Amino acid sequence: MLDFKVSPQERIIVALDCGEARALALATQLKGHASWLKVGMTLYYQVGPAIVARLKDMGFKVFVDLKLHDIPHQVKGAACALTHAGADMLTMHCSGSLAMLKAGEAGVREAAAEQGIIKPITLGITVLTSINEAALNSIGVMRDCNDQVAALGKIAYDAGLSGIVCSPHEAKRWRQNWSDAVIVTPGIRPLSTKNEDQMRTATPAIAIKDGASHLVVGRPITATTDPLAAFFSIKNELTNVAT
Ligand code: C5P
């Protein structure tokens, strides 16, 4: 059971996996309705840190999802830079090791202390939701996704991160193990939407019931003809879920 309260609106993170013009058009439509936007590689590498400030000026909280993975010294520097850029939430790959995650966490904490702000939410990436058992085995990991998420999530916990990113399928086990974790689940597919490249998916209601604190939703909102209506439909679905 989630031991902290999050409103349905606060639980939905809209992924802007597109270029700057489209991202700003989507942000304008969602302004005043959505709380969180996600900036990933596509948008960040096109625009740079200025996109974070731009979206924050519009009143959004910004999840900068660059999935940091390098030697500890580099990840510390990158996490520090993203904190200075205004990220409210950021990600690093658990497979980078405990030392790497600890360095990233230290970078975030130092940068937050320098600015006198609350530290951003730090998340360990476990197993991408686009990966299934066969893909995991093909890169030499002979565990199933659930056990691999458990092993990697433990490293995030030990490193002092705020939580993890996993698929809705593994959220329940994690919520039982780590009651105050921020558990962010991509792979969200409302009924009658396509899976596309996502493999480990669930509906918004199931993901929340199983213990996710936040949902990342991209194309089921952004690729529709009416993104605001799609956002409201998911928000309504969450309003009816008892957590
Ligand atoms: O469009 P869709 O809803 O599939 O987008 C999912 C988003 O979640 C993408 O921005 C992707 O980068 C992100 N993500 C993911 N799996 C993870 C971590 C992040 O799909 N494990």
PDB file of C-alpha atoms and ligand atoms in Angstrom:
ATOM      1  CA  MET A   1       0.000   0.000   0.000  1.00  0.00           C
ATOM      2  CA  LEU A   2       1.230   3.480  -0.893  1.00  0.00           C
ATOM      3  CA  ASP A   3       1.974   5.228   2.394  1.00  0.00           C
ATOM      4  CA  PHE A   4       1.678   8.759   0.975  1.00  0.00           C
ATOM      5  CA  LYS A   5      -1.158  10.481  -0.868  1.00  0.00           C
ATOM      6  CA  VAL A   6      -0.896  11.664  -4.458  1.00  0.00           C
ATOM      7  CA  SER A   7      -3.846  13.156  -6.362  1.00  0.00           C
ATOM      8  CA  PRO A   8      -4.846  11.629  -9.733  1.00  0.00           C
ATOM      9  CA  GLN A   9      -3.523  14.696 -11.596  1.00  0.00           C
ATOM     10  CA  GLU A  10      -0.169  14.508  -9.798  1.00  0.00           C
ATOM     11  CA  ARG A  11       0.191  10.850 -10.710  1.00  0.00           C
ATOM     12  CA  ILE A  12       0.194  11.354 -14.495  1.00  0.00           C
ATOM     13  CA  ILE A  13       3.465  12.320 -16.179  1.00  0.00           C
ATOM     14  CA  VAL A  14       3.019  13.166 -19.850  1.00  0.00           C
ATOM     15  CA  ALA A  15       6.055  12.178 -21.958  1.00  0.00           C
ATOM     16  CA  LEU A  16       6.894  14.759 -24.629  1.00  0.00           C
ATOM     17  CA  ASP A  17       8.872  12.487 -26.962  1.00  0.00           C
ATOM     18  CA  CYS A  18       8.882  14.902 -29.896  1.00  0.00           C
ATOM     19  CA  GLY A  19      10.553  18.043 -31.225  1.00  0.00           C
ATOM     20  CA  GLU A  20      10.378  21.482 -29.607  1.00  0.00           C
ATOM     21  CA  ALA A  21       7.464  22.969 -31.561  1.00  0.00           C
ATOM     22  CA  ARG A  22       5.176  19.989 -30.948  1.00  0.00           C
ATOM     23  CA  ALA A  23       6.276  19.792 -27.286  1.00  0.00           C
ATOM     24  CA  LEU A  24       5.406  23.440 -26.681  1.00  0.00           C
ATOM     25  CA  ALA A  25       2.061  23.025 -28.450  1.00  0.00           C
ATOM     26  CA  LEU A  26       1.241  20.030 -26.214  1.00  0.00           C
ATOM     27  CA  ALA A  27       2.393  21.941 -23.112  1.00  0.00           C
ATOM     28  CA  THR A  28       0.123  24.850 -24.039  1.00  0.00           C
ATOM     29  CA  GLN A  29      -2.845  22.484 -24.360  1.00  0.00           C
ATOM     30  CA  LEU A  30      -2.113  20.752 -21.044  1.00  0.00           C
ATOM     31  CA  LYS A  31      -1.208  23.909 -19.075  1.00  0.00           C
ATOM     32  CA  GLY A  32      -3.369  24.298 -15.983  1.00  0.00           C
ATOM     33  CA  HIS A  33      -4.544  20.670 -16.217  1.00  0.00           C
ATOM     34  CA  ALA A  34      -1.469  18.428 -16.076  1.00  0.00           C
ATOM     35  CA  SER A  35       1.119  18.790 -13.290  1.00  0.00           C
ATOM     36  CA  TRP A  36       4.058  16.828 -14.742  1.00  0.00           C
ATOM     37  CA  LEU A  37       5.756  16.704 -18.137  1.00  0.00           C
ATOM     38  CA  LYS A  38       8.621  14.397 -19.066  1.00  0.00           C
ATOM     39  CA  VAL A  39      11.560  15.549 -21.173  1.00  0.00           C
ATOM     40  CA  GLY A  40      13.472  12.608 -22.603  1.00  0.00           C
ATOM     41  CA  MET A  41      16.354  12.206 -24.988  1.00  0.00           C
ATOM     42  CA  THR A  42      14.507  13.299 -28.135  1.00  0.00           C
ATOM     43  CA  LEU A  43      13.549  16.706 -26.786  1.00  0.00           C
ATOM     44  CA  TYR A  44      16.508  17.353 -24.469  1.00  0.00           C
ATOM     45  CA  TYR A  45      19.136  16.563 -27.080  1.00  0.00           C
ATOM     46  CA  GLN A  46      17.366  18.831 -29.556  1.00  0.00           C
ATOM     47  CA  VAL A  47      16.821  21.848 -27.299  1.00  0.00           C
ATOM     48  CA  GLY A  48      19.115  21.419 -24.285  1.00  0.00           C
ATOM     49  CA  PRO A  49      18.517  22.525 -20.681  1.00  0.00           C
ATOM     50  CA  ALA A  50      16.532  25.602 -21.814  1.00  0.00           C
ATOM     51  CA  ILE A  51      13.497  23.356 -22.389  1.00  0.00           C
ATOM     52  CA  VAL A  52      13.386  22.539 -18.670  1.00  0.00           C
ATOM     53  CA  ALA A  53      13.265  26.215 -17.694  1.00  0.00           C
ATOM     54  CA  ARG A  54      10.694  26.940 -20.407  1.00  0.00           C
ATOM     55  CA  LEU A  55       8.287  24.237 -19.189  1.00  0.00           C
ATOM     56  CA  LYS A  56       8.803  25.193 -15.537  1.00  0.00           C
ATOM     57  CA  ASP A  57       7.961  28.822 -16.409  1.00  0.00           C
ATOM     58  CA  MET A  58       4.648  27.477 -17.761  1.00  0.00           C
ATOM     59  CA  GLY A  59       3.950  26.012 -14.312  1.00  0.00           C
ATOM     60  CA  PHE A  60       4.857  22.345 -14.868  1.00  0.00           C
ATOM     61  CA  LYS A  61       7.022  20.045 -12.805  1.00  0.00           C
ATOM     62  CA  VAL A  62       9.606  18.518 -15.103  1.00  0.00           C
ATOM     63  CA  PHE A  63      10.881  14.940 -15.124  1.00  0.00           C
ATOM     64  CA  VAL A  64      14.188  14.882 -17.014  1.00  0.00           C
ATOM     65  CA  ASP A  65      14.539  11.264 -18.140  1.00  0.00           C
ATOM     66  CA  LEU A  66      18.048  10.943 -19.591  1.00  0.00           C
ATOM     67  CA  LYS A  67      18.748   7.566 -17.950  1.00  0.00           C
ATOM     68  CA  LEU A  68      22.306   8.419 -16.881  1.00  0.00           C
ATOM     69  CA  HIS A  69      24.789   5.556 -17.224  1.00  0.00           C
ATOM     70  CA  ASP A  70      28.550   6.207 -17.115  1.00  0.00           C
ATOM     71  CA  ILE A  71      31.436   6.132 -14.651  1.00  0.00           C
ATOM     72  CA  PRO A  72      30.523   7.552 -11.221  1.00  0.00           C
ATOM     73  CA  HIS A  73      32.449  10.826 -11.756  1.00  0.00           C
ATOM     74  CA  GLN A  74      30.502  11.585 -14.960  1.00  0.00           C
ATOM     75  CA  VAL A  75      27.128  10.656 -13.506  1.00  0.00           C
ATOM     76  CA  LYS A  76      27.750  12.841 -10.467  1.00  0.00           C
ATOM     77  CA  GLY A  77      28.509  15.795 -12.754  1.00  0.00           C
ATOM     78  CA  ALA A  78      25.496  15.145 -14.981  1.00  0.00           C
ATOM     79  CA  ALA A  79      23.115  14.743 -12.037  1.00  0.00           C
ATOM     80  CA  CYS A  80      24.470  17.969 -10.571  1.00  0.00           C
ATOM     81  CA  ALA A  81      23.964  19.793 -13.906  1.00  0.00           C
ATOM     82  CA  LEU A  82      20.386  18.496 -14.291  1.00  0.00           C
ATOM     83  CA  THR A  83      19.559  19.623 -10.748  1.00  0.00           C
ATOM     84  CA  HIS A  84      20.891  23.096 -11.570  1.00  0.00           C
ATOM     85  CA  ALA A  85      18.832  23.031 -14.796  1.00  0.00           C
ATOM     86  CA  GLY A  86      15.686  22.646 -12.676  1.00  0.00           C
ATOM     87  CA  ALA A  87      14.812  18.936 -12.982  1.00  0.00           C
ATOM     88  CA  ASP A  88      12.191  17.929 -10.416  1.00  0.00           C
ATOM     89  CA  MET A  89      12.769  14.219 -11.107  1.00  0.00           C
ATOM     90  CA  LEU A  90      15.624  12.436 -12.886  1.00  0.00           C
ATOM     91  CA  THR A  91      16.799   8.926 -13.764  1.00  0.00           C
ATOM     92  CA  MET A  92      19.975   6.831 -13.688  1.00  0.00           C
ATOM     93  CA  HIS A  93      20.443   3.192 -14.723  1.00  0.00           C
ATOM     94  CA  CYS A  94      20.714   0.812 -11.758  1.00  0.00           C
ATOM     95  CA  SER A  95      22.935  -1.412 -13.914  1.00  0.00           C
ATOM     96  CA  GLY A  96      25.605   1.316 -13.648  1.00  0.00           C
ATOM     97  CA  SER A  97      26.359  -0.074 -10.125  1.00  0.00           C
ATOM     98  CA  LEU A  98      25.863   0.991  -6.526  1.00  0.00           C
ATOM     99  CA  ALA A  99      28.904   3.291  -6.748  1.00  0.00           C
ATOM    100  CA  MET A 100      27.462   5.049  -9.793  1.00  0.00           C
ATOM    101  CA  LEU A 101      24.030   5.548  -8.210  1.00  0.00           C
ATOM    102  CA  LYS A 102      25.600   6.834  -4.989  1.00  0.00           C
ATOM    103  CA  ALA A 103      27.666   9.317  -6.998  1.00  0.00           C
ATOM    104  CA  GLY A 104      24.571  10.504  -8.886  1.00  0.00           C
ATOM    105  CA  GLU A 105      22.643  10.906  -5.648  1.00  0.00           C
ATOM    106  CA  ALA A 106      25.548  12.875  -4.150  1.00  0.00           C
ATOM    107  CA  GLY A 107      25.605  15.166  -7.211  1.00  0.00           C
ATOM    108  CA  VAL A 108      21.887  15.859  -6.840  1.00  0.00           C
ATOM    109  CA  ARG A 109      22.156  16.513  -3.106  1.00  0.00           C
ATOM    110  CA  GLU A 110      25.157  18.831  -3.476  1.00  0.00           C
ATOM    111  CA  ALA A 111      23.510  20.852  -6.264  1.00  0.00           C
ATOM    112  CA  ALA A 112      20.244  21.117  -4.302  1.00  0.00           C
ATOM    113  CA  ALA A 113      22.121  22.282  -1.188  1.00  0.00           C
ATOM    114  CA  GLU A 114      24.010  24.906  -3.241  1.00  0.00           C
ATOM    115  CA  GLN A 115      20.690  26.309  -4.479  1.00  0.00           C
ATOM    116  CA  GLY A 116      18.846  25.899  -1.161  1.00  0.00           C
ATOM    117  CA  ILE A 117      16.123  23.790  -2.803  1.00  0.00           C
ATOM    118  CA  ILE A 118      14.498  20.452  -1.961  1.00  0.00           C
ATOM    119  CA  LYS A 119      16.385  17.663  -3.705  1.00  0.00           C
ATOM    120  CA  PRO A 120      14.771  16.398  -6.922  1.00  0.00           C
ATOM    121  CA  ILE A 121      13.245  12.891  -6.936  1.00  0.00           C
ATOM    122  CA  THR A 122      15.893  10.391  -8.041  1.00  0.00           C
ATOM    123  CA  LEU A 123      14.869   7.156  -9.752  1.00  0.00           C
ATOM    124  CA  GLY A 124      16.777   4.035 -10.668  1.00  0.00           C
ATOM    125  CA  ILE A 125      15.907   2.564 -14.064  1.00  0.00           C
ATOM    126  CA  THR A 126      15.458  -1.190 -13.657  1.00  0.00           C
ATOM    127  CA  VAL A 127      14.340  -3.095 -16.786  1.00  0.00           C
ATOM    128  CA  LEU A 128      12.951  -1.024 -19.670  1.00  0.00           C
ATOM    129  CA  THR A 129       9.266  -1.646 -20.373  1.00  0.00           C
ATOM    130  CA  SER A 130      10.138  -2.307 -24.025  1.00  0.00           C
ATOM    131  CA  ILE A 131      12.125  -5.392 -22.927  1.00  0.00           C
ATOM    132  CA  ASN A 132      10.618  -8.852 -22.439  1.00  0.00           C
ATOM    133  CA  GLU A 133      12.168 -12.051 -21.088  1.00  0.00           C
ATOM    134  CA  ALA A 134      13.577 -13.067 -24.491  1.00  0.00           C
ATOM    135  CA  ALA A 135      15.271  -9.674 -24.958  1.00  0.00           C
ATOM    136  CA  LEU A 136      16.658  -9.836 -21.416  1.00  0.00           C
ATOM    137  CA  ASN A 137      18.079 -13.323 -22.030  1.00  0.00           C
ATOM    138  CA  SER A 138      19.565 -12.171 -25.356  1.00  0.00           C
ATOM    139  CA  ILE A 139      21.754  -9.646 -23.509  1.00  0.00           C
ATOM    140  CA  GLY A 140      23.000 -12.337 -21.144  1.00  0.00           C
ATOM    141  CA  VAL A 141      20.630 -11.868 -18.202  1.00  0.00           C
ATOM    142  CA  MET A 142      19.168 -15.285 -17.420  1.00  0.00           C
ATOM    143  CA  ARG A 143      16.683 -14.123 -14.745  1.00  0.00           C
ATOM    144  CA  ASP A 144      13.062 -13.229 -15.522  1.00  0.00           C
ATOM    145  CA  CYS A 145      12.059  -9.550 -15.604  1.00  0.00           C
ATOM    146  CA  ASN A 146      10.555  -9.670 -12.119  1.00  0.00           C
ATOM    147  CA  ASP A 147      13.731 -11.021 -10.513  1.00  0.00           C
ATOM    148  CA  GLN A 148      15.924  -8.641 -12.496  1.00  0.00           C
ATOM    149  CA  VAL A 149      13.827  -5.661 -11.359  1.00  0.00           C
ATOM    150  CA  ALA A 150      14.120  -6.938  -7.775  1.00  0.00           C
ATOM    151  CA  ALA A 151      17.913  -7.185  -8.022  1.00  0.00           C
ATOM    152  CA  LEU A 152      18.332  -3.759  -9.642  1.00  0.00           C
ATOM    153  CA  GLY A 153      15.751  -2.057  -7.418  1.00  0.00           C
ATOM    154  CA  LYS A 154      17.655  -3.209  -4.335  1.00  0.00           C
ATOM    155  CA  ILE A 155      20.700  -1.296  -5.603  1.00  0.00           C
ATOM    156  CA  ALA A 156      18.595   1.895  -5.972  1.00  0.00           C
ATOM    157  CA  TYR A 157      17.319   1.429  -2.412  1.00  0.00           C
ATOM    158  CA  ASP A 158      20.822   0.844  -1.026  1.00  0.00           C
ATOM    159  CA  ALA A 159      22.118   3.938  -2.833  1.00  0.00           C
ATOM    160  CA  GLY A 160      19.495   6.155  -1.154  1.00  0.00           C
ATOM    161  CA  LEU A 161      17.500   7.010  -4.268  1.00  0.00           C
ATOM    162  CA  SER A 162      13.858   8.111  -3.979  1.00  0.00           C
ATOM    163  CA  GLY A 163      12.540   5.158  -5.955  1.00  0.00           C
ATOM    164  CA  ILE A 164      12.569   3.182  -9.178  1.00  0.00           C
ATOM    165  CA  VAL A 165      11.147   2.977 -12.677  1.00  0.00           C
ATOM    166  CA  CYS A 166       9.687  -0.452 -13.503  1.00  0.00           C
ATOM    167  CA  SER A 167       6.768  -1.860 -15.448  1.00  0.00           C
ATOM    168  CA  PRO A 168       3.334  -2.115 -13.850  1.00  0.00           C
ATOM    169  CA  HIS A 169       3.924  -5.899 -13.655  1.00  0.00           C
ATOM    170  CA  GLU A 170       6.638  -5.513 -11.013  1.00  0.00           C
ATOM    171  CA  ALA A 171       5.115  -2.587  -9.077  1.00  0.00           C
ATOM    172  CA  LYS A 172       3.215  -4.740  -6.559  1.00  0.00           C
ATOM    173  CA  ARG A 173       6.316  -6.591  -5.336  1.00  0.00           C
ATOM    174  CA  TRP A 174       8.146  -3.292  -4.956  1.00  0.00           C
ATOM    175  CA  ARG A 175       5.367  -1.531  -3.110  1.00  0.00           C
ATOM    176  CA  GLN A 176       5.340  -4.400  -0.580  1.00  0.00           C
ATOM    177  CA  ASN A 177       9.111  -4.129  -0.123  1.00  0.00           C
ATOM    178  CA  TRP A 178       9.507  -0.349  -0.075  1.00  0.00           C
ATOM    179  CA  SER A 179       6.393   1.452   1.180  1.00  0.00           C
ATOM    180  CA  ASP A 180       7.528   5.070   0.745  1.00  0.00           C
ATOM    181  CA  ALA A 181       9.214   4.578  -2.635  1.00  0.00           C
ATOM    182  CA  VAL A 182       8.327   6.688  -5.630  1.00  0.00           C
ATOM    183  CA  ILE A 183       7.426   3.975  -8.155  1.00  0.00           C
ATOM    184  CA  VAL A 184       7.098   5.297 -11.683  1.00  0.00           C
ATOM    185  CA  THR A 185       5.645   2.959 -14.301  1.00  0.00           C
ATOM    186  CA  PRO A 186       5.791   3.549 -18.063  1.00  0.00           C
ATOM    187  CA  GLY A 187       4.170   0.956 -20.349  1.00  0.00           C
ATOM    188  CA  ILE A 188       0.744   2.447 -19.599  1.00  0.00           C
ATOM    189  CA  ARG A 189      -1.893   1.523 -22.136  1.00  0.00           C
ATOM    190  CA  PRO A 190      -5.564   2.411 -21.580  1.00  0.00           C
ATOM    191  CA  LEU A 191      -7.977  -0.224 -22.949  1.00  0.00           C
ATOM    192  CA  SER A 192      -8.228  -0.135 -26.749  1.00  0.00           C
ATOM    193  CA  THR A 193      -4.843   1.581 -27.291  1.00  0.00           C
ATOM    194  CA  LYS A 194      -1.923  -0.048 -29.106  1.00  0.00           C
ATOM    195  CA  ASN A 195       1.127  -1.461 -27.309  1.00  0.00           C
ATOM    196  CA  GLU A 196       3.526  -0.259 -30.058  1.00  0.00           C
ATOM    197  CA  ASP A 197       7.105  -0.990 -28.853  1.00  0.00           C
ATOM    198  CA  GLN A 198       6.066  -1.552 -25.217  1.00  0.00           C
ATOM    199  CA  MET A 199       6.066  -5.167 -23.958  1.00  0.00           C
ATOM    200  CA  ARG A 200       5.203  -5.093 -20.228  1.00  0.00           C
ATOM    201  CA  THR A 201       2.041  -2.986 -20.177  1.00  0.00           C
ATOM    202  CA  ALA A 202      -1.071  -2.395 -18.042  1.00  0.00           C
ATOM    203  CA  THR A 203      -4.002  -0.004 -17.873  1.00  0.00           C
ATOM    204  CA  PRO A 204      -3.699   3.122 -15.696  1.00  0.00           C
ATOM    205  CA  ALA A 205      -6.093   1.694 -13.078  1.00  0.00           C
ATOM    206  CA  ILE A 206      -4.218  -1.599 -12.750  1.00  0.00           C
ATOM    207  CA  ALA A 207      -0.830   0.119 -12.473  1.00  0.00           C
ATOM    208  CA  ILE A 208      -2.100   2.314  -9.639  1.00  0.00           C
ATOM    209  CA  LYS A 209      -3.862  -0.574  -7.865  1.00  0.00           C
ATOM    210  CA  ASP A 210      -0.619  -2.532  -8.026  1.00  0.00           C
ATOM    211  CA  GLY A 211       1.316   0.220  -6.271  1.00  0.00           C
ATOM    212  CA  ALA A 212       2.640   2.716  -8.823  1.00  0.00           C
ATOM    213  CA  SER A 213       2.812   6.229  -7.414  1.00  0.00           C
ATOM    214  CA  HIS A 214       3.194   7.848 -10.859  1.00  0.00           C
ATOM    215  CA  LEU A 215       2.449   6.777 -14.434  1.00  0.00           C
ATOM    216  CA  VAL A 216       4.437   7.856 -17.489  1.00  0.00           C
ATOM    217  CA  VAL A 217       2.118   8.177 -20.460  1.00  0.00           C
ATOM    218  CA  GLY A 218       3.372   9.205 -23.892  1.00  0.00           C
ATOM    219  CA  ARG A 219       1.658   8.229 -27.122  1.00  0.00           C
ATOM    220  CA  PRO A 220      -1.724   7.275 -25.571  1.00  0.00           C
ATOM    221  CA  ILE A 221      -2.007  11.035 -24.869  1.00  0.00           C
ATOM    222  CA  THR A 222       0.334  12.801 -27.276  1.00  0.00           C
ATOM    223  CA  ALA A 223      -0.457  10.827 -30.452  1.00  0.00           C
ATOM    224  CA  THR A 224      -4.230  11.276 -30.174  1.00  0.00           C
ATOM    225  CA  THR A 225      -6.271  13.895 -32.002  1.00  0.00           C
ATOM    226  CA  ASP A 226      -7.313  15.394 -28.642  1.00  0.00           C
ATOM    227  CA  PRO A 227      -4.463  15.071 -26.079  1.00  0.00           C
ATOM    228  CA  LEU A 228      -6.338  17.007 -23.397  1.00  0.00           C
ATOM    229  CA  ALA A 229      -9.371  14.689 -23.666  1.00  0.00           C
ATOM    230  CA  ALA A 230      -7.046  11.648 -23.484  1.00  0.00           C
ATOM    231  CA  PHE A 231      -5.390  13.126 -20.383  1.00  0.00           C
ATOM    232  CA  PHE A 232      -8.780  13.691 -18.718  1.00  0.00           C
ATOM    233  CA  SER A 233      -9.917  10.185 -19.578  1.00  0.00           C
ATOM    234  CA  ILE A 234      -6.891   8.722 -17.741  1.00  0.00           C
ATOM    235  CA  LYS A 235      -7.354  11.145 -14.848  1.00  0.00           C
ATOM    236  CA  ASN A 236     -10.997  10.015 -14.517  1.00  0.00           C
ATOM    237  CA  GLU A 237      -9.931   6.371 -14.599  1.00  0.00           C
ATOM    238  CA  LEU A 238      -7.575   7.070 -11.660  1.00  0.00           C
ATOM    239  CA  THR A 239     -10.177   9.013  -9.698  1.00  0.00           C
ATOM    240  CA  ASN A 240     -12.231   5.844  -9.429  1.00  0.00           C
ATOM    241  CA  VAL A 241      -9.357   3.685  -8.115  1.00  0.00           C
ATOM    242  CA  ALA A 242      -9.169   3.243  -4.343  1.00  0.00           C
ATOM    243  CA  THR A 243      -5.534   3.306  -3.130  1.00  0.00           C
TER     244      THR A 243
HETATM  245  O1  C5P B   1       4.651   6.549 -25.663  1.00  0.00           O
HETATM  246  P1  C5P B   1       4.836   5.703 -24.443  1.00  0.00           P
HETATM  247  O2  C5P B   1       3.713   5.819 -23.441  1.00  0.00           O
HETATM  248  O3  C5P B   1       5.172   4.263 -24.777  1.00  0.00           O
HETATM  249  O4  C5P B   1       6.129   6.340 -23.757  1.00  0.00           O
HETATM  250  C1  C5P B   1       6.746   5.772 -22.631  1.00  0.00           C
HETATM  251  C2  C5P B   1       7.795   6.698 -22.086  1.00  0.00           C
HETATM  252  O5  C5P B   1       8.358   6.110 -20.928  1.00  0.00           O
HETATM  253  C3  C5P B   1       8.941   7.020 -23.024  1.00  0.00           C
HETATM  254  O6  C5P B   1       9.220   8.396 -22.853  1.00  0.00           O
HETATM  255  C4  C5P B   1      10.101   6.184 -22.535  1.00  0.00           C
HETATM  256  O7  C5P B   1      11.340   6.839 -22.670  1.00  0.00           O
HETATM  257  C5  C5P B   1       9.779   6.058 -21.053  1.00  0.00           C
HETATM  258  N1  C5P B   1      10.301   4.871 -20.373  1.00  0.00           N
HETATM  259  C6  C5P B   1       9.959   3.576 -20.738  1.00  0.00           C
HETATM  260  N2  C5P B   1      10.470   2.508 -20.033  1.00  0.00           N
HETATM  261  C7  C5P B   1      11.286   2.723 -18.979  1.00  0.00           C
HETATM  262  C8  C5P B   1      11.627   4.030 -18.611  1.00  0.00           C
HETATM  263  C9  C5P B   1      11.096   5.093 -19.333  1.00  0.00           C
HETATM  264  O8  C5P B   1       9.182   3.395 -21.697  1.00  0.00           O
HETATM  265  N3  C5P B   1      11.716   1.719 -18.239  1.00  0.00           N
END
